[in-house]
Structures are given as C-alpha cells and as structure tokens.
C-alpha cells in the first residue's frame, strides 16, 4: 500500500466536513503536490494489463471519468495514481463559470453524488495548451460539449470547434450529449439530431485525419435515462455512422434509488452506486445492438473491484470511475486493477 492510499481514509472525514466542491478542489491540489513529491506511485506493484482498443494501447482497463478533471490540470498525477486513461472535460469552445454554487452534493448513505455543475470549464484552448505539456503514458481522452448559451440548432458548430482544437493533442474525443445540466443537451440524443451531429463530426474527423496523419477515435457518451426505443435508435445511428466507441453512461435524473434522502430532490445528475443497475442495463443493451467491433466504455456506479469486473463481463472493453473515487479514494484504483487482472 502506498502512502497516499493510507492517507486518504485518514483525510476523508475531514474532507467530508467541507462543502463537496471545496473538498474536491482541495483534494486535487493536494494530489498535484503529492505527485510533485513522488508520492503517487501506486502503479508500482499494481497489475498492468495493456489492452488495445480502437487502435490505442491502454496501459490497463481503468480510466478516470469526465468531470473530475474538467480543466486537464492534473493528468500526470492521475496517470501516476494508476489510471490507464484519463478523460478530461467536458470542455466547451468558450470558458464558462457553470451554475451557481452550491452545485455538488454528497449522499454518503448511498455512496452517491448529485451534481448540477453545468460545464464549468476554462475553454477548450486552455486544456489543449496543458495537454501539450503532459508527460503521462496514460491515454488521454478529451470530452467535448457546447456552451450553455449556444442553441441546439448551432450545437454542431461548438462540437466542431472543440474537435478541431483538440485533435492534435487528444488520444480520443468523447462527444458529450448526455449531461442533464445543460438545457436541451440530451435532446441531441434524438435519432435525427444525433445522426446529423455524428455524420458532420465523422466527416471532419476524416479530414483532420488526412491533415494530421493520425486517427483520433470519436466516441459518444450517452445517458442512462433512455427508453428501449431510444437505445435502438441510437444503436442504429452508431452502427450506420461507424462511430468508434460508446461511453455508457452519464448521470441519471431518476431519483427512485435515493427516494426519501434529504438531498434526493436537488436538481442535477445522480451518480455512484444508485446508477449502477441502470447503467449496466444500458451497457448490456448496447453490447447486444452494436456491431461487435464498436467498443463500449462502461461507467456508472463502480464503487468496488467487483463492479468493474461485472461491467467487463457485460461487454465493456474498458471501464471508468468518478463517484467511487470520492468514497473509496486511491484504494479503489488498486482494487479494480487487482480484480480485473485476475478475473
Ligand atoms: C461532479 C460531477 C461532474 C461531472 N461532470 C461531467 C462532465 O463534465 N462531463 C461528462 O461527460 N460527465 C460528467 N460527469 C459524469 C461522470 O463522468 C460519470 O459518467 C457519472 O458520474 C457516472 O459514473 P460514477 O457513478 O462512477 O460517478 C460528472 C459527474 C460528477 C459526479
């Protein structure tokens, strides 16, 4: 066990007394400092099982989900912590402050979070500049979205700006059409809207590929709150447009699993243990419907090693965590890597 793994359980009660967003900001700052001091080397001694997915070699199957490092300020530290890949963002063309605070809430009894951050981020160019200087061997995905004041009929322009800006530094690009905290964003999951969006972005990907001499896979991140018909329609479009991968899933707007909790009615997306079942249903459905060469990254509710193994067994090629890390700390990274390596 590394120093940092021992340290987190000691720090956690103190962090949990702070407002959730303040605790997050402080933890990331401490982590960057610890990395500079060489204290994050949990990779040593954790099994590394490289996997080639979408033509990229991932050092292991575990990634950091989007939203934890919206500004790409700590990618080297996340890599040192043991993550095989890091998805930064969501990034929008212009910087934006996000929703008024407080906008992040813990539901510890459920190992869950509710957030309505609203894509607070420094803008795509700022993240690109930081990523140019990265040293980590972890694969880096750039998750892109639209500014809150860009109408849906112009959304494609925002995604194009971000795709072009990030292409040279990204290992993959994730198109986020599933955050519940940007008004109307999830409407882009409607069949015609998603077809138009993906077809435009795939065309641009082809010309960027010729221009840069490298292929950067294009993935779409989807919501867990989709009907069977919506899932079938999306899978149809993904197969037809030859999308490079799917990330399932984002947070849920459903509150059934946390009904009665004092925070249950906070507006936003629910994540952590309560979203796992629904995320897994959506993952399984896409695994059945997508052509076998379109990989799925499974995310939603991984709070222990076995949850990651379950997603791989349901058809995920790779997995990601967010909320589980808040509750378990870096020990979760080791546990997932140990259990996925031996499964
Ligand atoms: C505070 C917070 C912010 C998030 N921000 C983003 C984001 O900017 N873009 C995105 O695609 N997903 C975002 N997510 C969703 C996570 O990446 C993930 O899909 C979701 O939380 C389910 O995984 P989990 O149960 O492991 O947390 C955010 C989640 C949380 C808790």
Short mmCIF file of C-alpha atoms and ligand atoms in Angstrom, two decimals:
data_model
loop_
_atom_site.label_atom_id
_atom_site.label_comp_id
_atom_site.label_asym_id
_atom_site.label_seq_id
_atom_site.Cartn_x
_atom_site.Cartn_y
_atom_site.Cartn_z
CA UNK A 1 0.00 0.00 0.00
CA UNK A 2 1.34 3.45 -0.87
CA UNK A 3 1.46 6.42 1.48
CA UNK A 4 -1.38 8.09 -0.40
CA UNK A 5 -3.63 5.02 -0.06
CA UNK A 6 -3.05 5.05 3.72
CA UNK A 7 -3.54 8.80 3.87
CA UNK A 8 -6.97 9.01 2.16
CA UNK A 9 -9.02 7.17 4.85
CA UNK A 10 -7.47 9.49 7.45
CA UNK A 11 -8.26 12.60 5.41
CA UNK A 12 -11.74 11.55 4.31
CA UNK A 13 -13.68 12.52 7.50
CA UNK A 14 -12.09 15.98 7.34
CA UNK A 15 -12.81 16.37 3.66
CA UNK A 16 -16.43 15.24 4.15
CA UNK A 17 -16.95 18.07 6.67
CA UNK A 18 -16.20 20.56 3.90
CA UNK A 19 -18.59 21.59 1.15
CA UNK A 20 -18.28 18.88 -1.55
CA UNK A 21 -16.89 21.14 -4.28
CA UNK A 22 -14.36 22.77 -1.91
CA UNK A 23 -13.22 19.29 -0.81
CA UNK A 24 -12.81 18.30 -4.46
CA UNK A 25 -10.72 21.38 -5.30
CA UNK A 26 -8.54 20.86 -2.22
CA UNK A 27 -8.03 17.13 -2.90
CA UNK A 28 -6.92 17.76 -6.49
CA UNK A 29 -4.46 20.44 -5.29
CA UNK A 30 -3.05 18.06 -2.66
CA UNK A 31 -2.79 15.33 -5.27
CA UNK A 32 -0.82 17.54 -7.66
CA UNK A 33 1.53 18.46 -4.78
CA UNK A 34 1.89 14.80 -3.74
CA UNK A 35 2.71 13.88 -7.34
CA UNK A 36 5.45 16.54 -7.48
CA UNK A 37 6.91 14.94 -4.33
CA UNK A 38 6.77 11.50 -5.99
CA UNK A 39 4.21 10.09 -3.55
CA UNK A 40 1.65 8.76 -6.02
CA UNK A 41 3.41 5.75 -7.44
CA UNK A 42 0.66 3.20 -6.81
CA UNK A 43 1.38 1.86 -10.29
CA UNK A 44 4.33 0.03 -8.84
CA UNK A 45 3.05 -3.34 -7.74
CA UNK A 46 -0.40 -2.98 -9.36
CA UNK A 47 -1.00 -5.29 -12.28
CA UNK A 48 -0.75 -3.60 -15.66
CA UNK A 49 -2.67 -5.41 -18.35
CA UNK A 50 -2.39 -3.47 -21.58
CA UNK A 51 -5.40 -3.64 -23.91
CA UNK A 52 -5.64 -2.44 -27.46
CA UNK A 53 -8.99 -0.78 -28.08
CA UNK A 54 -9.87 1.48 -31.06
CA UNK A 55 -6.25 1.11 -32.20
CA UNK A 56 -4.95 2.66 -28.95
CA UNK A 57 -2.89 0.80 -26.37
CA UNK A 58 -4.35 1.37 -22.91
CA UNK A 59 -1.87 0.51 -20.09
CA UNK A 60 -4.81 -1.02 -18.18
CA UNK A 61 -8.63 -1.12 -18.34
CA UNK A 62 -9.36 1.61 -15.77
CA UNK A 63 -10.00 5.24 -16.67
CA UNK A 64 -10.96 8.40 -14.83
CA UNK A 65 -14.45 9.55 -15.87
CA UNK A 66 -15.07 13.00 -17.31
CA UNK A 67 -15.85 15.85 -14.91
CA UNK A 68 -13.20 15.05 -12.27
CA UNK A 69 -10.51 16.97 -14.20
CA UNK A 70 -12.51 19.43 -16.25
CA UNK A 71 -9.51 21.65 -16.99
CA UNK A 72 -6.83 18.97 -17.63
CA UNK A 73 -4.80 20.34 -14.73
CA UNK A 74 -3.72 17.03 -13.16
CA UNK A 75 -3.39 14.41 -15.92
CA UNK A 76 0.15 13.42 -14.94
CA UNK A 77 -0.97 12.90 -11.33
CA UNK A 78 -3.95 10.75 -12.38
CA UNK A 79 -1.59 8.66 -14.50
CA UNK A 80 0.77 8.22 -11.55
CA UNK A 81 -2.16 7.15 -9.37
CA UNK A 82 -2.55 4.13 -11.64
CA UNK A 83 -5.21 5.12 -14.17
CA UNK A 84 -4.66 3.68 -17.64
CA UNK A 85 -6.60 6.55 -19.16
CA UNK A 86 -7.92 9.93 -18.19
CA UNK A 87 -10.89 11.67 -19.79
CA UNK A 88 -10.65 15.43 -19.31
CA UNK A 89 -13.53 17.92 -19.69
CA UNK A 90 -16.28 18.46 -20.56
CA UNK A 91 -14.71 21.36 -22.46
CA UNK A 92 -16.65 23.95 -24.41
CA UNK A 93 -15.40 26.44 -27.06
CA UNK A 94 -15.56 29.43 -24.69
CA UNK A 95 -14.76 29.36 -20.94
CA UNK A 96 -17.88 29.41 -18.73
CA UNK A 97 -18.46 29.54 -14.95
CA UNK A 98 -21.17 26.86 -14.72
CA UNK A 99 -24.21 27.02 -12.44
CA UNK A 100 -24.40 28.97 -9.15
CA UNK A 101 -22.96 27.20 -6.08
CA UNK A 102 -23.69 25.01 -4.21
CA UNK A 103 -23.97 22.57 -7.12
CA UNK A 104 -22.42 19.34 -5.83
CA UNK A 105 -23.91 17.22 -3.02
CA UNK A 106 -22.93 14.00 -1.26
CA UNK A 107 -25.39 11.27 -0.35
CA UNK A 108 -22.99 9.14 1.74
CA UNK A 109 -25.66 6.61 2.81
CA UNK A 110 -25.94 5.67 -0.86
CA UNK A 111 -22.29 6.17 -1.92
CA UNK A 112 -23.72 8.72 -4.33
CA UNK A 113 -23.39 12.30 -5.56
CA UNK A 114 -25.80 14.73 -7.16
CA UNK A 115 -24.26 17.45 -9.32
CA UNK A 116 -25.51 20.33 -11.42
CA UNK A 117 -22.09 21.79 -12.24
CA UNK A 118 -23.18 22.93 -15.72
CA UNK A 119 -19.90 22.52 -17.64
CA UNK A 120 -17.78 24.95 -15.57
CA UNK A 121 -14.54 24.91 -17.58
CA UNK A 122 -11.70 27.15 -18.81
CA UNK A 123 -12.46 26.62 -22.51
CA UNK A 124 -11.01 24.09 -24.94
CA UNK A 125 -7.84 26.04 -25.82
CA UNK A 126 -6.68 26.24 -22.20
CA UNK A 127 -6.95 22.45 -21.84
CA UNK A 128 -5.19 21.87 -25.18
CA UNK A 129 -2.25 24.02 -24.02
CA UNK A 130 -1.97 21.97 -20.81
CA UNK A 131 -2.23 18.64 -22.64
CA UNK A 132 0.62 19.60 -24.95
CA UNK A 133 2.91 19.60 -21.90
CA UNK A 134 1.76 16.28 -20.41
CA UNK A 135 4.27 13.58 -19.51
CA UNK A 136 1.98 10.70 -18.55
CA UNK A 137 1.84 7.46 -20.53
CA UNK A 138 -1.88 7.20 -19.73
CA UNK A 139 -4.20 7.53 -22.72
CA UNK A 140 -5.94 10.91 -22.68
CA UNK A 141 -9.48 11.44 -23.93
CA UNK A 142 -10.93 14.91 -24.44
CA UNK A 143 -14.65 15.18 -23.65
CA UNK A 144 -16.35 17.99 -25.60
CA UNK A 145 -19.65 19.82 -25.28
CA UNK A 146 -21.46 23.02 -26.19
CA UNK A 147 -21.59 26.33 -24.34
CA UNK A 148 -24.77 26.82 -22.27
CA UNK A 149 -25.93 29.74 -24.45
CA UNK A 150 -25.41 28.02 -27.80
CA UNK A 151 -28.82 26.98 -29.16
CA UNK A 152 -29.22 23.31 -30.14
CA UNK A 153 -29.53 24.17 -33.84
CA UNK A 154 -25.98 25.62 -33.63
CA UNK A 155 -24.59 22.94 -31.27
CA UNK A 156 -22.73 21.19 -34.06
CA UNK A 157 -20.57 24.32 -34.56
CA UNK A 158 -19.43 24.13 -30.90
CA UNK A 159 -18.54 20.44 -31.21
CA UNK A 160 -16.64 21.16 -34.45
CA UNK A 161 -14.62 23.96 -32.81
CA UNK A 162 -13.67 21.63 -29.95
CA UNK A 163 -12.91 18.67 -32.22
CA UNK A 164 -10.58 20.74 -34.41
CA UNK A 165 -8.85 22.36 -31.40
CA UNK A 166 -8.30 19.08 -29.53
CA UNK A 167 -7.45 16.76 -32.43
CA UNK A 168 -3.68 17.16 -32.30
CA UNK A 169 -3.39 16.52 -28.52
CA UNK A 170 -6.18 14.01 -27.87
CA UNK A 171 -5.86 10.22 -27.99
CA UNK A 172 -9.65 10.05 -28.32
CA UNK A 173 -12.53 12.53 -28.36
CA UNK A 174 -15.77 11.94 -26.44
CA UNK A 175 -18.86 13.77 -27.65
CA UNK A 176 -21.00 14.53 -24.61
CA UNK A 177 -24.70 14.69 -25.48
CA UNK A 178 -25.87 13.32 -22.14
CA UNK A 179 -25.26 15.82 -19.35
CA UNK A 180 -28.56 16.72 -17.64
CA UNK A 181 -27.17 20.11 -16.56
CA UNK A 182 -27.06 21.95 -19.89
CA UNK A 183 -30.59 22.79 -21.02
CA UNK A 184 -31.62 20.79 -24.08
CA UNK A 185 -28.30 18.89 -24.42
CA UNK A 186 -29.92 15.47 -24.05
CA UNK A 187 -32.31 16.34 -26.93
CA UNK A 188 -29.27 15.85 -29.18
CA UNK A 189 -29.73 12.12 -28.48
CA UNK A 190 -32.90 12.13 -30.64
CA UNK A 191 -32.35 9.99 -33.74
CA UNK A 192 -32.30 12.73 -36.42
CA UNK A 193 -30.31 15.14 -34.27
CA UNK A 194 -27.66 12.57 -33.37
CA UNK A 195 -27.41 11.35 -36.98
CA UNK A 196 -26.75 14.86 -38.23
CA UNK A 197 -24.27 15.62 -35.44
CA UNK A 198 -22.27 12.40 -35.77
CA UNK A 199 -22.21 12.46 -39.56
CA UNK A 200 -20.81 16.03 -39.54
CA UNK A 201 -18.22 15.16 -36.89
CA UNK A 202 -17.19 11.94 -38.69
CA UNK A 203 -16.64 13.94 -41.91
CA UNK A 204 -14.49 16.43 -40.01
CA UNK A 205 -12.60 13.56 -38.33
CA UNK A 206 -11.75 12.20 -41.80
CA UNK A 207 -10.31 15.50 -42.99
CA UNK A 208 -8.39 16.05 -39.73
CA UNK A 209 -7.01 12.52 -40.08
CA UNK A 210 -5.61 13.40 -43.52
CA UNK A 211 -4.29 16.72 -42.25
CA UNK A 212 -2.59 15.39 -39.07
CA UNK A 213 -1.62 11.92 -40.27
CA UNK A 214 -3.17 10.29 -37.19
CA UNK A 215 -6.50 8.74 -36.35
CA UNK A 216 -8.26 10.05 -33.26
CA UNK A 217 -11.27 7.86 -32.43
CA UNK A 218 -14.61 9.60 -31.90
CA UNK A 219 -16.86 8.29 -29.12
CA UNK A 220 -20.32 9.33 -27.93
CA UNK A 221 -21.27 9.49 -24.24
CA UNK A 222 -24.88 8.60 -23.57
CA UNK A 223 -27.37 8.94 -20.72
CA UNK A 224 -28.74 6.07 -18.62
CA UNK A 225 -32.25 7.55 -18.93
CA UNK A 226 -33.11 6.14 -22.36
CA UNK A 227 -36.15 4.06 -23.33
CA UNK A 228 -35.67 0.78 -25.22
CA UNK A 229 -36.79 2.58 -28.39
CA UNK A 230 -34.26 5.37 -27.87
CA UNK A 231 -31.50 2.82 -27.27
CA UNK A 232 -32.40 1.01 -30.51
CA UNK A 233 -32.47 4.29 -32.46
CA UNK A 234 -29.08 5.38 -31.09
CA UNK A 235 -27.51 2.00 -31.80
CA UNK A 236 -28.87 2.17 -35.36
CA UNK A 237 -27.21 5.56 -35.90
CA UNK A 238 -23.92 4.48 -34.26
CA UNK A 239 -23.73 1.37 -36.48
CA UNK A 240 -24.64 3.26 -39.63
CA UNK A 241 -22.24 6.17 -38.95
CA UNK A 242 -19.42 3.83 -37.87
CA UNK A 243 -18.88 5.58 -34.53
CA UNK A 244 -15.56 4.47 -32.98
CA UNK A 245 -16.91 3.82 -29.47
CA UNK A 246 -19.68 4.47 -26.96
CA UNK A 247 -19.38 5.58 -23.32
CA UNK A 248 -22.24 4.27 -21.17
CA UNK A 249 -23.30 6.09 -19.05
CA UNK A 250 -23.56 9.62 -17.72
CA UNK A 251 -25.51 10.51 -14.53
CA UNK A 252 -29.25 9.85 -14.09
CA UNK A 253 -32.12 12.24 -13.45
CA UNK A 254 -34.09 9.38 -11.85
CA UNK A 255 -34.32 9.55 -8.05
CA UNK A 256 -36.11 6.28 -7.23
CA UNK A 257 -32.98 4.64 -5.78
CA UNK A 258 -32.44 7.51 -3.30
CA UNK A 259 -36.08 8.41 -2.57
CA UNK A 260 -36.55 9.90 0.90
CA UNK A 261 -32.95 11.15 1.21
CA UNK A 262 -32.68 14.78 2.35
CA UNK A 263 -30.74 15.63 -0.83
CA UNK A 264 -32.79 13.49 -3.22
CA UNK A 265 -34.67 16.43 -4.70
CA UNK A 266 -31.61 18.52 -5.57
CA UNK A 267 -31.68 19.26 -9.31
CA UNK A 268 -28.93 17.56 -11.32
CA UNK A 269 -27.48 14.19 -12.19
CA UNK A 270 -27.23 11.35 -9.69
CA UNK A 271 -24.08 9.20 -9.80
CA UNK A 272 -22.38 6.48 -7.78
CA UNK A 273 -23.87 3.19 -6.53
CA UNK A 274 -27.55 4.07 -7.30
CA UNK A 275 -26.89 4.49 -11.05
CA UNK A 276 -25.08 1.16 -11.43
CA UNK A 277 -28.06 -1.04 -12.20
CA UNK A 278 -29.50 1.27 -14.87
CA UNK A 279 -26.05 1.94 -16.40
CA UNK A 280 -25.47 -1.80 -16.61
CA UNK A 281 -28.83 -2.38 -18.34
CA UNK A 282 -27.94 0.27 -20.93
CA UNK A 283 -24.41 -1.15 -21.34
CA UNK A 284 -25.80 -4.64 -21.92
CA UNK A 285 -28.39 -3.40 -24.42
CA UNK A 286 -25.77 -1.54 -26.48
CA UNK A 287 -23.46 -4.55 -26.34
CA UNK A 288 -26.22 -6.61 -27.94
CA UNK A 289 -27.19 -4.00 -30.54
CA UNK A 290 -23.85 -2.54 -31.63
CA UNK A 291 -21.65 -4.15 -34.24
CA UNK A 292 -19.05 -6.22 -32.35
CA UNK A 293 -16.14 -4.01 -33.44
CA UNK A 294 -17.63 -0.90 -31.74
CA UNK A 295 -16.24 -0.92 -28.17
CA UNK A 296 -18.11 0.33 -25.11
CA UNK A 297 -16.53 2.09 -22.14
CA UNK A 298 -18.60 1.20 -19.06
CA UNK A 299 -19.10 3.84 -16.38
CA UNK A 300 -21.67 4.34 -13.65
CA UNK A 301 -21.67 3.04 -10.10
CA UNK A 302 -18.30 1.33 -9.82
CA UNK A 303 -17.55 1.55 -6.09
CA UNK A 304 -15.64 -1.73 -5.71
CA UNK A 305 -13.46 -4.02 -7.81
CA UNK A 306 -16.27 -6.47 -8.48
CA UNK A 307 -18.42 -3.72 -10.07
CA UNK A 308 -15.71 -3.19 -12.69
CA UNK A 309 -15.47 -6.93 -13.34
CA UNK A 310 -19.25 -7.01 -13.79
CA UNK A 311 -19.14 -4.28 -16.45
CA UNK A 312 -16.37 -6.11 -18.35
CA UNK A 313 -18.46 -9.28 -18.19
CA UNK A 314 -21.45 -7.36 -19.59
CA UNK A 315 -19.40 -6.40 -22.62
CA UNK A 316 -17.41 -3.29 -21.69
CA UNK A 317 -13.94 -3.14 -23.26
CA UNK A 318 -12.78 -0.60 -20.65
CA UNK A 319 -14.26 0.99 -17.51
CA UNK A 320 -14.17 4.39 -15.82
CA UNK A 321 -14.89 5.69 -12.31
CA UNK A 322 -15.84 9.01 -10.78
CA UNK A 323 -18.03 8.91 -7.63
CA UNK A 324 -16.45 5.70 -6.30
CA UNK A 325 -13.16 7.55 -6.06
CA UNK A 326 -14.73 10.16 -3.76
CA UNK A 327 -15.92 7.42 -1.39
CA UNK A 328 -13.03 4.96 -1.64
CA UNK A 329 -10.00 7.07 -2.60
CA UNK A 330 -6.97 5.66 -4.45
CA UNK A 331 -7.51 2.20 -2.87
CA UNK A 332 -10.32 1.75 -5.45
CA UNK A 333 -7.80 2.04 -8.29
CA UNK A 334 -5.67 -0.76 -6.88
CA UNK A 335 -8.74 -2.91 -6.11
CA UNK A 336 -10.13 -2.55 -9.65
CA UNK A 337 -6.75 -3.30 -11.23
CA UNK A 338 -6.20 -6.34 -8.98
CA UNK A 339 -9.66 -7.79 -9.57
CA UNK A 340 -9.88 -7.11 -13.30
CA UNK A 341 -6.41 -8.62 -13.81
CA UNK A 342 -7.33 -11.81 -12.00
CA UNK A 343 -10.86 -12.20 -13.45
C1 LIG B 1 -19.36 16.31 -10.10
C2 LIG B 1 -19.50 15.57 -11.40
C3 LIG B 1 -19.20 16.22 -12.59
C4 LIG B 1 -19.32 15.55 -13.80
N1 LIG B 1 -19.01 16.21 -14.96
C5 LIG B 1 -19.08 15.57 -16.13
C6 LIG B 1 -18.71 16.21 -17.34
O1 LIG B 1 -18.29 17.37 -17.34
N2 LIG B 1 -18.81 15.51 -18.50
C7 LIG B 1 -19.24 14.21 -18.53
O2 LIG B 1 -19.29 13.61 -19.63
N3 LIG B 1 -19.58 13.55 -17.41
C8 LIG B 1 -19.51 14.21 -16.22
N4 LIG B 1 -19.86 13.54 -15.08
C9 LIG B 1 -20.38 12.15 -15.16
C10 LIG B 1 -19.31 11.11 -14.86
O3 LIG B 1 -18.27 11.16 -15.79
C11 LIG B 1 -19.95 9.71 -14.89
O4 LIG B 1 -20.44 9.44 -16.18
C12 LIG B 1 -21.08 9.53 -13.88
O5 LIG B 1 -20.79 10.22 -12.68
C13 LIG B 1 -21.34 8.05 -13.55
O6 LIG B 1 -20.18 7.44 -13.04
P1 LIG B 1 -19.87 7.23 -11.46
O7 LIG B 1 -21.08 6.54 -10.90
O8 LIG B 1 -18.61 6.43 -11.41
O9 LIG B 1 -19.71 8.60 -10.88
C14 LIG B 1 -19.76 14.19 -13.83
C15 LIG B 1 -20.05 13.54 -12.63
C16 LIG B 1 -19.93 14.20 -11.42
C17 LIG B 1 -20.23 13.47 -10.15
#
